mmCIF file of N, CA, C and O in Angstrom:
data_model
loop_
_atom_site.group_PDB
_atom_site.id
_atom_site.type_symbol
_atom_site.label_atom_id
_atom_site.label_comp_id
_atom_site.label_asym_id
_atom_site.label_seq_id
_atom_site.Cartn_x
_atom_site.Cartn_y
_atom_site.Cartn_z
ATOM 1 N N MET H 1 6.625 -34.126 -11.909
ATOM 2 C CA MET H 1 7.595 -33.086 -11.642
ATOM 3 C C MET H 1 6.995 -31.725 -12.026
ATOM 4 O O MET H 1 6.403 -31.574 -13.083
ATOM 5 N N LEU H 2 7.167 -30.774 -11.162
ATOM 6 C CA LEU H 2 6.613 -29.435 -11.374
ATOM 7 C C LEU H 2 7.361 -28.697 -12.470
ATOM 8 O O LEU H 2 8.577 -28.612 -12.458
ATOM 9 N N LYS H 3 6.597 -28.206 -13.427
ATOM 10 C CA LYS H 3 7.168 -27.325 -14.452
ATOM 11 C C LYS H 3 6.701 -25.926 -14.110
ATOM 12 O O LYS H 3 5.501 -25.685 -13.980
ATOM 13 N N THR H 4 7.642 -25.021 -13.948
ATOM 14 C CA THR H 4 7.309 -23.663 -13.532
ATOM 15 C C THR H 4 8.121 -22.636 -14.306
ATOM 16 O O THR H 4 9.211 -22.940 -14.793
ATOM 17 N N SER H 5 7.561 -21.466 -14.389
ATOM 18 C CA SER H 5 8.293 -20.360 -15.003
ATOM 19 C C SER H 5 9.402 -19.876 -14.088
ATOM 20 O O SER H 5 10.312 -19.190 -14.510
ATOM 21 N N GLY H 6 9.298 -20.236 -12.803
ATOM 22 C CA GLY H 6 10.155 -19.611 -11.813
ATOM 23 C C GLY H 6 9.637 -18.209 -11.563
ATOM 24 O O GLY H 6 8.573 -17.822 -12.065
ATOM 25 N N LEU H 7 10.359 -17.447 -10.803
ATOM 26 C CA LEU H 7 9.917 -16.108 -10.459
ATOM 27 C C LEU H 7 9.837 -15.226 -11.699
ATOM 28 O O LEU H 7 10.770 -15.171 -12.489
ATOM 29 N N LEU H 8 8.692 -14.572 -11.853
ATOM 30 C CA LEU H 8 8.507 -13.593 -12.924
ATOM 31 C C LEU H 8 8.537 -12.215 -12.278
ATOM 32 O O LEU H 8 7.853 -11.987 -11.280
ATOM 33 N N PHE H 9 9.327 -11.318 -12.836
ATOM 34 C CA PHE H 9 9.439 -9.970 -12.278
ATOM 35 C C PHE H 9 9.457 -8.953 -13.407
ATOM 36 O O PHE H 9 10.269 -9.057 -14.321
ATOM 37 N N THR H 10 8.541 -8.009 -13.317
ATOM 38 C CA THR H 10 8.491 -6.942 -14.313
ATOM 39 C C THR H 10 8.418 -5.594 -13.610
ATOM 40 O O THR H 10 7.398 -5.283 -12.982
ATOM 41 N N PRO H 11 9.495 -4.806 -13.670
ATOM 42 C CA PRO H 11 9.412 -3.432 -13.155
ATOM 43 C C PRO H 11 8.716 -2.571 -14.211
ATOM 44 O O PRO H 11 8.970 -2.717 -15.401
ATOM 45 N N ASN H 12 7.830 -1.713 -13.792
ATOM 46 C CA ASN H 12 7.094 -0.857 -14.716
ATOM 47 C C ASN H 12 7.652 0.563 -14.695
ATOM 48 O O ASN H 12 8.229 1.001 -13.702
ATOM 49 N N ALA H 13 7.472 1.266 -15.789
ATOM 50 C CA ALA H 13 8.019 2.616 -15.948
ATOM 51 C C ALA H 13 7.509 3.584 -14.876
ATOM 52 O O ALA H 13 8.208 4.525 -14.509
ATOM 53 N N ASP H 14 6.317 3.329 -14.340
ATOM 54 C CA ASP H 14 5.739 4.230 -13.329
ATOM 55 C C ASP H 14 6.228 3.936 -11.911
ATOM 56 O O ASP H 14 5.764 4.530 -10.947
ATOM 57 N N GLY H 15 7.169 2.981 -11.760
ATOM 58 C CA GLY H 15 7.709 2.656 -10.439
ATOM 59 C C GLY H 15 7.000 1.502 -9.764
ATOM 60 O O GLY H 15 7.427 1.040 -8.716
ATOM 61 N N SER H 16 5.912 1.024 -10.352
ATOM 62 C CA SER H 16 5.221 -0.145 -9.816
ATOM 63 C C SER H 16 5.923 -1.408 -10.317
ATOM 64 O O SER H 16 6.880 -1.330 -11.099
ATOM 65 N N ALA H 17 5.452 -2.578 -9.870
ATOM 66 C CA ALA H 17 6.065 -3.826 -10.319
ATOM 67 C C ALA H 17 5.057 -4.964 -10.281
ATOM 68 O O ALA H 17 4.102 -4.939 -9.509
ATOM 69 N N ASN H 18 5.305 -5.964 -11.120
ATOM 70 C CA ASN H 18 4.546 -7.211 -11.139
ATOM 71 C C ASN H 18 5.506 -8.320 -10.724
ATOM 72 O O ASN H 18 6.605 -8.426 -11.275
ATOM 73 N N ILE H 19 5.077 -9.144 -9.778
ATOM 74 C CA ILE H 19 5.897 -10.244 -9.279
ATOM 75 C C ILE H 19 5.003 -11.476 -9.210
ATOM 76 O O ILE H 19 3.872 -11.391 -8.720
ATOM 77 N N GLY H 20 5.484 -12.615 -9.687
ATOM 78 C CA GLY H 20 4.660 -13.813 -9.613
ATOM 79 C C GLY H 20 5.339 -15.011 -10.238
ATOM 80 O O GLY H 20 6.560 -15.064 -10.358
ATOM 81 N N TYR H 21 4.515 -15.962 -10.670
ATOM 82 C CA TYR H 21 5.017 -17.193 -11.278
ATOM 83 C C TYR H 21 3.891 -17.869 -12.036
ATOM 84 O O TYR H 21 2.717 -17.551 -11.853
ATOM 85 N N GLU H 22 4.259 -18.827 -12.878
ATOM 86 C CA GLU H 22 3.275 -19.664 -13.555
ATOM 87 C C GLU H 22 3.745 -21.107 -13.477
ATOM 88 O O GLU H 22 4.905 -21.408 -13.761
ATOM 89 N N ASP H 23 2.848 -21.976 -13.040
ATOM 90 C CA ASP H 23 3.115 -23.416 -13.037
ATOM 91 C C ASP H 23 2.347 -24.024 -14.204
ATOM 92 O O ASP H 23 1.205 -23.635 -14.472
ATOM 93 N N TYR H 24 2.966 -24.980 -14.877
ATOM 94 C CA TYR H 24 2.396 -25.543 -16.089
ATOM 95 C C TYR H 24 1.918 -26.971 -15.868
ATOM 96 O O TYR H 24 2.545 -27.746 -15.143
ATOM 97 N N ASN H 25 0.802 -27.306 -16.503
ATOM 98 C CA ASN H 25 0.271 -28.670 -16.480
ATOM 99 C C ASN H 25 0.088 -29.166 -15.040
ATOM 100 O O ASN H 25 0.576 -30.233 -14.672
ATOM 101 N N VAL H 26 -0.640 -28.390 -14.242
ATOM 102 C CA VAL H 26 -0.819 -28.696 -12.822
ATOM 103 C C VAL H 26 -1.865 -29.791 -12.663
ATOM 104 O O VAL H 26 -3.025 -29.632 -13.064
ATOM 105 N N GLU H 27 -1.448 -30.910 -12.086
ATOM 106 C CA GLU H 27 -2.326 -32.069 -11.922
ATOM 107 C C GLU H 27 -3.586 -31.722 -11.132
ATOM 108 O O GLU H 27 -4.683 -32.145 -11.480
ATOM 109 N N LEU H 28 -3.439 -30.940 -10.063
ATOM 110 C CA LEU H 28 -4.566 -30.552 -9.221
ATOM 111 C C LEU H 28 -5.662 -29.841 -10.016
ATOM 112 O O LEU H 28 -6.831 -29.920 -9.699
ATOM 113 N N PHE H 29 -5.276 -29.173 -11.089
ATOM 114 C CA PHE H 29 -6.232 -28.448 -11.938
ATOM 115 C C PHE H 29 -6.416 -29.152 -13.283
ATOM 116 O O PHE H 29 -6.588 -28.516 -14.316
ATOM 117 N N ASP H 30 -6.354 -30.492 -13.273
ATOM 118 C CA ASP H 30 -6.560 -31.306 -14.478
ATOM 119 C C ASP H 30 -5.655 -30.899 -15.633
ATOM 120 O O ASP H 30 -6.079 -30.835 -16.786
ATOM 121 N N GLY H 31 -4.414 -30.587 -15.326
ATOM 122 C CA GLY H 31 -3.433 -30.267 -16.356
ATOM 123 C C GLY H 31 -3.445 -28.821 -16.822
ATOM 124 O O GLY H 31 -2.741 -28.462 -17.757
ATOM 125 N N ALA H 32 -4.225 -27.986 -16.170
ATOM 126 C CA ALA H 32 -4.259 -26.568 -16.538
ATOM 127 C C ALA H 32 -3.008 -25.857 -16.026
ATOM 128 O O ALA H 32 -2.309 -26.356 -15.142
ATOM 129 N N ASP H 33 -2.738 -24.690 -16.601
ATOM 130 C CA ASP H 33 -1.654 -23.836 -16.115
ATOM 131 C C ASP H 33 -2.217 -22.937 -15.017
ATOM 132 O O ASP H 33 -3.385 -22.532 -15.060
ATOM 133 N N TYR H 34 -1.396 -22.642 -14.030
ATOM 134 C CA TYR H 34 -1.811 -21.868 -12.856
ATOM 135 C C TYR H 34 -0.860 -20.684 -12.717
ATOM 136 O O TYR H 34 0.339 -20.877 -12.536
ATOM 137 N N GLU H 35 -1.405 -19.477 -12.849
ATOM 138 C CA GLU H 35 -0.584 -18.271 -12.780
ATOM 139 C C GLU H 35 -1.015 -17.414 -11.597
ATOM 140 O O GLU H 35 -2.202 -17.205 -11.380
ATOM 141 N N VAL H 36 -0.032 -16.955 -10.844
ATOM 142 C CA VAL H 36 -0.279 -16.024 -9.739
ATOM 143 C C VAL H 36 0.581 -14.789 -9.988
ATOM 144 O O VAL H 36 1.789 -14.901 -10.215
ATOM 145 N N MET H 37 -0.059 -13.625 -9.966
ATOM 146 C CA MET H 37 0.669 -12.377 -10.190
ATOM 147 C C MET H 37 0.270 -11.380 -9.113
ATOM 148 O O MET H 37 -0.911 -11.232 -8.803
ATOM 149 N N TYR H 38 1.291 -10.749 -8.543
ATOM 150 C CA TYR H 38 1.089 -9.699 -7.541
ATOM 151 C C TYR H 38 1.442 -8.370 -8.184
ATOM 152 O O TYR H 38 2.489 -8.248 -8.813
ATOM 153 N N TYR H 39 0.553 -7.404 -8.011
ATOM 154 C CA TYR H 39 0.765 -6.060 -8.542
ATOM 155 C C TYR H 39 1.007 -5.125 -7.365
ATOM 156 O O TYR H 39 0.148 -5.008 -6.486
ATOM 157 N N LEU H 40 2.165 -4.498 -7.339
ATOM 158 C CA LEU H 40 2.505 -3.546 -6.281
ATOM 159 C C LEU H 40 2.625 -2.163 -6.906
ATOM 160 O O LEU H 40 3.352 -1.993 -7.900
ATOM 161 N N ASP H 41 1.910 -1.195 -6.341
ATOM 162 C CA ASP H 41 2.028 0.166 -6.851
ATOM 163 C C ASP H 41 3.404 0.729 -6.481
ATOM 164 O O ASP H 41 4.186 0.075 -5.785
ATOM 165 N N GLU H 42 3.686 1.910 -6.952
ATOM 166 C CA GLU H 42 5.017 2.508 -6.761
ATOM 167 C C GLU H 42 5.396 2.584 -5.282
ATOM 168 O O GLU H 42 6.501 2.216 -4.896
ATOM 169 N N TYR H 43 4.473 3.041 -4.440
ATOM 170 C CA TYR H 43 4.775 3.187 -3.012
ATOM 171 C C TYR H 43 5.091 1.834 -2.379
ATOM 172 O O TYR H 43 6.099 1.678 -1.681
ATOM 173 N N ASN H 44 4.225 0.846 -2.606
ATOM 174 C CA ASN H 44 4.409 -0.450 -1.961
ATOM 175 C C ASN H 44 5.591 -1.227 -2.520
ATOM 176 O O ASN H 44 6.260 -1.951 -1.787
ATOM 177 N N PHE H 45 5.897 -1.062 -3.803
ATOM 178 C CA PHE H 45 7.088 -1.697 -4.358
ATOM 179 C C PHE H 45 8.336 -1.063 -3.749
ATOM 180 O O PHE H 45 9.275 -1.764 -3.368
ATOM 181 N N GLY H 46 8.331 0.249 -3.627
ATOM 182 C CA GLY H 46 9.445 0.940 -2.975
ATOM 183 C C GLY H 46 9.625 0.485 -1.539
ATOM 184 O O GLY H 46 10.747 0.280 -1.071
ATOM 185 N N LEU H 47 8.509 0.298 -0.839
ATOM 186 C CA LEU H 47 8.552 -0.179 0.544
ATOM 187 C C LEU H 47 9.143 -1.580 0.604
ATOM 188 O O LEU H 47 9.994 -1.877 1.466
ATOM 189 N N LEU H 48 8.737 -2.453 -0.314
ATOM 190 C CA LEU H 48 9.285 -3.810 -0.367
ATOM 191 C C LEU H 48 10.800 -3.761 -0.554
ATOM 192 O O LEU H 48 11.542 -4.427 0.173
ATOM 193 N N LEU H 49 11.252 -2.970 -1.514
ATOM 194 C CA LEU H 49 12.694 -2.867 -1.762
ATOM 195 C C LEU H 49 13.422 -2.349 -0.527
ATOM 196 O O LEU H 49 14.465 -2.894 -0.146
ATOM 197 N N ASP H 50 12.880 -1.297 0.096
ATOM 198 C CA ASP H 50 13.515 -0.733 1.298
ATOM 199 C C ASP H 50 13.630 -1.778 2.395
ATOM 200 O O ASP H 50 14.689 -1.925 3.014
ATOM 201 N N LEU H 51 12.557 -2.508 2.651
ATOM 202 C CA LEU H 51 12.548 -3.487 3.737
ATOM 203 C C LEU H 51 13.443 -4.693 3.453
ATOM 204 O O LEU H 51 13.910 -5.357 4.368
ATOM 205 N N LEU H 52 13.686 -4.952 2.179
ATOM 206 C CA LEU H 52 14.605 -6.037 1.807
ATOM 207 C C LEU H 52 16.030 -5.538 1.630
ATOM 208 O O LEU H 52 16.939 -6.322 1.375
ATOM 209 N N GLY H 53 16.243 -4.224 1.758
ATOM 210 C CA GLY H 53 17.576 -3.656 1.606
ATOM 211 C C GLY H 53 18.067 -3.685 0.167
ATOM 212 O O GLY H 53 19.254 -3.847 -0.087
ATOM 213 N N ILE H 54 17.130 -3.543 -0.781
ATOM 214 C CA ILE H 54 17.458 -3.601 -2.205
ATOM 215 C C ILE H 54 17.377 -2.192 -2.788
ATOM 216 O O ILE H 54 16.434 -1.457 -2.527
ATOM 217 N N SER H 55 18.353 -1.861 -3.597
ATOM 218 C CA SER H 55 18.356 -0.584 -4.303
ATOM 219 C C SER H 55 17.840 -0.800 -5.719
ATOM 220 O O SER H 55 17.948 -1.904 -6.266
ATOM 221 N N ASN H 56 17.308 0.246 -6.327
ATOM 222 C CA ASN H 56 16.868 0.146 -7.727
ATOM 223 C C ASN H 56 18.026 -0.154 -8.662
ATOM 224 O O ASN H 56 17.817 -0.582 -9.791
ATOM 225 N N LYS H 57 19.240 0.062 -8.204
ATOM 226 C CA LYS H 57 20.418 -0.202 -9.034
ATOM 227 C C LYS H 57 20.841 -1.669 -8.956
ATOM 228 O O LYS H 57 21.628 -2.132 -9.768
ATOM 229 N N ASP H 58 20.343 -2.375 -7.944
ATOM 230 C CA ASP H 58 20.679 -3.790 -7.782
ATOM 231 C C ASP H 58 19.946 -4.637 -8.821
ATOM 232 O O ASP H 58 19.006 -4.176 -9.455
ATOM 233 N N LYS H 59 20.375 -5.883 -8.934
ATOM 234 C CA LYS H 59 19.648 -6.842 -9.764
ATOM 235 C C LYS H 59 18.481 -7.346 -8.901
ATOM 236 O O LYS H 59 18.605 -8.330 -8.168
ATOM 237 N N ILE H 60 17.374 -6.638 -8.989
ATOM 238 C CA ILE H 60 16.235 -6.863 -8.096
ATOM 239 C C ILE H 60 15.742 -8.310 -8.161
ATOM 240 O O ILE H 60 15.487 -8.929 -7.134
ATOM 241 N N LYS H 61 15.626 -8.853 -9.358
ATOM 242 C CA LYS H 61 15.114 -10.226 -9.488
ATOM 243 C C LYS H 61 15.975 -11.209 -8.703
ATOM 244 O O LYS H 61 15.449 -12.101 -8.034
ATOM 245 N N ASN H 62 17.295 -11.055 -8.744
ATOM 246 C CA ASN H 62 18.180 -11.961 -7.996
ATOM 247 C C ASN H 62 17.915 -11.869 -6.498
ATOM 248 O O ASN H 62 17.919 -12.882 -5.797
ATOM 249 N N HIS H 63 17.704 -10.660 -5.995
ATOM 250 C CA HIS H 63 17.417 -10.489 -4.566
ATOM 251 C C HIS H 63 16.063 -11.105 -4.200
ATOM 252 O O HIS H 63 15.922 -11.699 -3.131
ATOM 253 N N LEU H 64 15.082 -10.944 -5.076
ATOM 254 C CA LEU H 64 13.772 -11.544 -4.820
ATOM 255 C C LEU H 64 13.866 -13.067 -4.800
ATOM 256 O O LEU H 64 13.237 -13.727 -3.973
ATOM 257 N N ILE H 65 14.675 -13.632 -5.688
ATOM 258 C CA ILE H 65 14.889 -15.084 -5.702
ATOM 259 C C ILE H 65 15.572 -15.523 -4.412
ATOM 260 O O ILE H 65 15.181 -16.521 -3.803
ATOM 261 N N ASP H 66 16.574 -14.767 -3.969
ATOM 262 C CA ASP H 66 17.258 -15.104 -2.705
ATOM 263 C C ASP H 66 16.271 -15.125 -1.541
ATOM 264 O O ASP H 66 16.348 -15.975 -0.667
ATOM 265 N N MET H 67 15.358 -14.173 -1.525
ATOM 266 C CA MET H 67 14.421 -14.036 -0.410
ATOM 267 C C MET H 67 13.228 -14.993 -0.512
ATOM 268 O O MET H 67 12.802 -15.562 0.482
ATOM 269 N N PHE H 68 12.700 -15.173 -1.724
ATOM 270 C CA PHE H 68 11.446 -15.917 -1.875
ATOM 271 C C PHE H 68 11.571 -17.177 -2.735
ATOM 272 O O PHE H 68 10.560 -17.759 -3.118
ATOM 273 N N ASP H 69 12.769 -17.594 -3.075
ATOM 274 C CA ASP H 69 13.059 -18.834 -3.784
ATOM 275 C C ASP H 69 12.921 -18.662 -5.303
ATOM 276 O O ASP H 69 12.159 -17.830 -5.774
ATOM 277 N N LYS H 70 13.672 -19.464 -6.034
ATOM 278 C CA LYS H 70 13.656 -19.356 -7.499
ATOM 279 C C LYS H 70 12.302 -19.741 -8.087
ATOM 280 O O LYS H 70 11.927 -19.282 -9.159
ATOM 281 N N ASN H 71 11.548 -20.591 -7.398
ATOM 282 C CA ASN H 71 10.202 -20.960 -7.863
ATOM 283 C C ASN H 71 9.129 -20.077 -7.239
ATOM 284 O O ASN H 71 7.950 -20.323 -7.424
ATOM 285 N N PHE H 72 9.539 -19.086 -6.473
ATOM 286 C CA PHE H 72 8.687 -18.093 -5.829
ATOM 287 C C PHE H 72 7.707 -18.717 -4.840
ATOM 288 O O PHE H 72 6.682 -19.271 -5.221
ATOM 289 N N ASP H 73 8.034 -18.606 -3.580
ATOM 290 C CA ASP H 73 7.194 -19.082 -2.486
ATOM 291 C C ASP H 73 6.158 -17.999 -2.178
ATOM 292 O O ASP H 73 6.424 -17.054 -1.448
ATOM 293 N N SER H 74 4.979 -18.129 -2.765
ATOM 294 C CA SER H 74 3.961 -17.089 -2.623
ATOM 295 C C SER H 74 3.480 -16.951 -1.181
ATOM 296 O O SER H 74 3.143 -15.851 -0.750
ATOM 297 N N ASN H 75 3.452 -18.044 -0.423
ATOM 298 C CA ASN H 75 3.057 -17.953 0.991
ATOM 299 C C ASN H 75 4.055 -17.110 1.782
ATOM 300 O O ASN H 75 3.661 -16.272 2.594
ATOM 301 N N LYS H 76 5.328 -17.345 1.539
ATOM 302 C CA LYS H 76 6.370 -16.569 2.219
ATOM 303 C C LYS H 76 6.266 -15.093 1.827
ATOM 304 O O LYS H 76 6.387 -14.203 2.676
ATOM 305 N N PHE H 77 6.025 -14.825 0.546
ATOM 306 C CA PHE H 77 5.875 -13.455 0.069
ATOM 307 C C PHE H 77 4.670 -12.783 0.727
ATOM 308 O O PHE H 77 4.773 -11.670 1.236
ATOM 309 N N GLU H 78 3.530 -13.447 0.721
ATOM 310 C CA GLU H 78 2.321 -12.867 1.316
ATOM 311 C C GLU H 78 2.488 -12.640 2.813
ATOM 312 O O GLU H 78 2.069 -11.608 3.340
ATOM 313 N N ASP H 79 3.104 -13.593 3.513
ATOM 314 C CA ASP H 79 3.338 -13.432 4.956
ATOM 315 C C ASP H 79 4.248 -12.237 5.222
ATOM 316 O O ASP H 79 4.001 -11.452 6.137
ATOM 317 N N PHE H 80 5.304 -12.100 4.435
ATOM 318 C CA PHE H 80 6.228 -10.975 4.588
ATOM 319 C C PHE H 80 5.484 -9.660 4.369
ATOM 320 O O PHE H 80 5.622 -8.718 5.155
ATOM 321 N N CYS H 81 4.697 -9.592 3.315
ATOM 322 C CA CYS H 81 3.958 -8.362 3.007
ATOM 323 C C CYS H 81 2.955 -8.019 4.105
ATOM 324 O O CYS H 81 2.833 -6.856 4.497
ATOM 325 N N LYS H 82 2.252 -9.032 4.613
ATOM 326 C CA LYS H 82 1.288 -8.785 5.705
ATOM 327 C C LYS H 82 1.997 -8.250 6.940
ATOM 328 O O LYS H 82 1.548 -7.291 7.557
ATOM 329 N N GLU H 83 3.098 -8.906 7.287
ATOM 330 C CA GLU H 83 3.861 -8.520 8.479
ATOM 331 C C GLU H 83 4.386 -7.089 8.365
ATOM 332 O O GLU H 83 4.428 -6.347 9.340
ATOM 333 N N LYS H 84 4.773 -6.688 7.161
ATOM 334 C CA LYS H 84 5.382 -5.371 6.945
ATOM 335 C C LYS H 84 4.381 -4.333 6.420
ATOM 336 O O LYS H 84 4.763 -3.223 6.104
ATOM 337 N N ASN H 85 3.106 -4.725 6.334
ATOM 338 C CA ASN H 85 2.042 -3.832 5.880
ATOM 339 C C ASN H 85 2.272 -3.313 4.449
ATOM 340 O O ASN H 85 2.037 -2.146 4.147
ATOM 341 N N ILE H 86 2.740 -4.218 3.596
ATOM 342 C CA ILE H 86 2.918 -3.918 2.174
ATOM 343 C C ILE H 86 1.650 -4.372 1.465
ATOM 344 O O ILE H 86 1.247 -5.531 1.569
ATOM 345 N N LYS H 87 1.030 -3.463 0.752
ATOM 346 C CA LYS H 87 -0.225 -3.764 0.055
ATOM 347 C C LYS H 87 0.055 -4.199 -1.385
ATOM 348 O O LYS H 87 0.950 -3.669 -2.039
ATOM 349 N N PHE H 88 -0.724 -5.158 -1.848
ATOM 350 C CA PHE H 88 -0.623 -5.628 -3.223
ATOM 351 C C PHE H 88 -1.996 -6.050 -3.703
ATOM 352 O O PHE H 88 -2.912 -6.257 -2.915
ATOM 353 N N ARG H 89 -2.115 -6.165 -5.002
ATOM 354 C CA ARG H 89 -3.308 -6.737 -5.624
ATOM 355 C C ARG H 89 -2.869 -8.072 -6.211
ATOM 356 O O ARG H 89 -1.835 -8.161 -6.874
ATOM 357 N N LYS H 90 -3.642 -9.114 -5.952
ATOM 358 C CA LYS H 90 -3.273 -10.465 -6.394
ATOM 359 C C LYS H 90 -4.252 -10.932 -7.466
ATOM 360 O O LYS H 90 -5.459 -10.773 -7.323
ATOM 361 N N ASN H 91 -3.697 -11.520 -8.523
ATOM 362 C CA ASN H 91 -4.517 -12.081 -9.582
ATOM 363 C C ASN H 91 -4.108 -13.528 -9.790
ATOM 364 O O ASN H 91 -2.926 -13.818 -9.978
ATOM 365 N N VAL H 92 -5.078 -14.435 -9.727
ATOM 366 C CA VAL H 92 -4.839 -15.856 -9.980
ATOM 367 C C VAL H 92 -5.584 -16.231 -11.254
ATOM 368 O O VAL H 92 -6.770 -15.899 -11.398
ATOM 369 N N HIS H 93 -4.890 -16.883 -12.148
ATOM 370 C CA HIS H 93 -5.495 -17.250 -13.426
ATOM 371 C C HIS H 93 -5.206 -18.722 -13.695
ATOM 372 O O HIS H 93 -4.051 -19.151 -13.662
ATOM 373 N N ILE H 94 -6.262 -19.488 -13.935
ATOM 374 C CA ILE H 94 -6.123 -20.908 -14.268
ATOM 375 C C ILE H 94 -6.625 -21.067 -15.698
ATOM 376 O O ILE H 94 -7.736 -20.666 -16.017
ATOM 377 N N ARG H 95 -5.763 -21.645 -16.543
ATOM 378 C CA ARG H 95 -6.195 -21.829 -17.940
ATOM 379 C C ARG H 95 -5.695 -23.138 -18.480
ATOM 380 O O ARG H 95 -4.744 -23.689 -18.133
#
């Protein structure tokens, strides 16, 4: 059974955001933890919110879960960003 952090979301003071997830004890990686984090600068995070119809006053994490699932479907997120020309930096960490 998959153990996951679920969607991780951190809005930053400069208007940028970190979005991702961590899966724990992943069999494919010999029991290592697998973390994926997307870094969106202020412009691209704003673009994401606009295209999803989310305001900064909304509970952003809830809207992201509605759109990309509580366990965060990274393929769906990446496809959406590519289609809408939203740029991000991706970091994958296996430990």
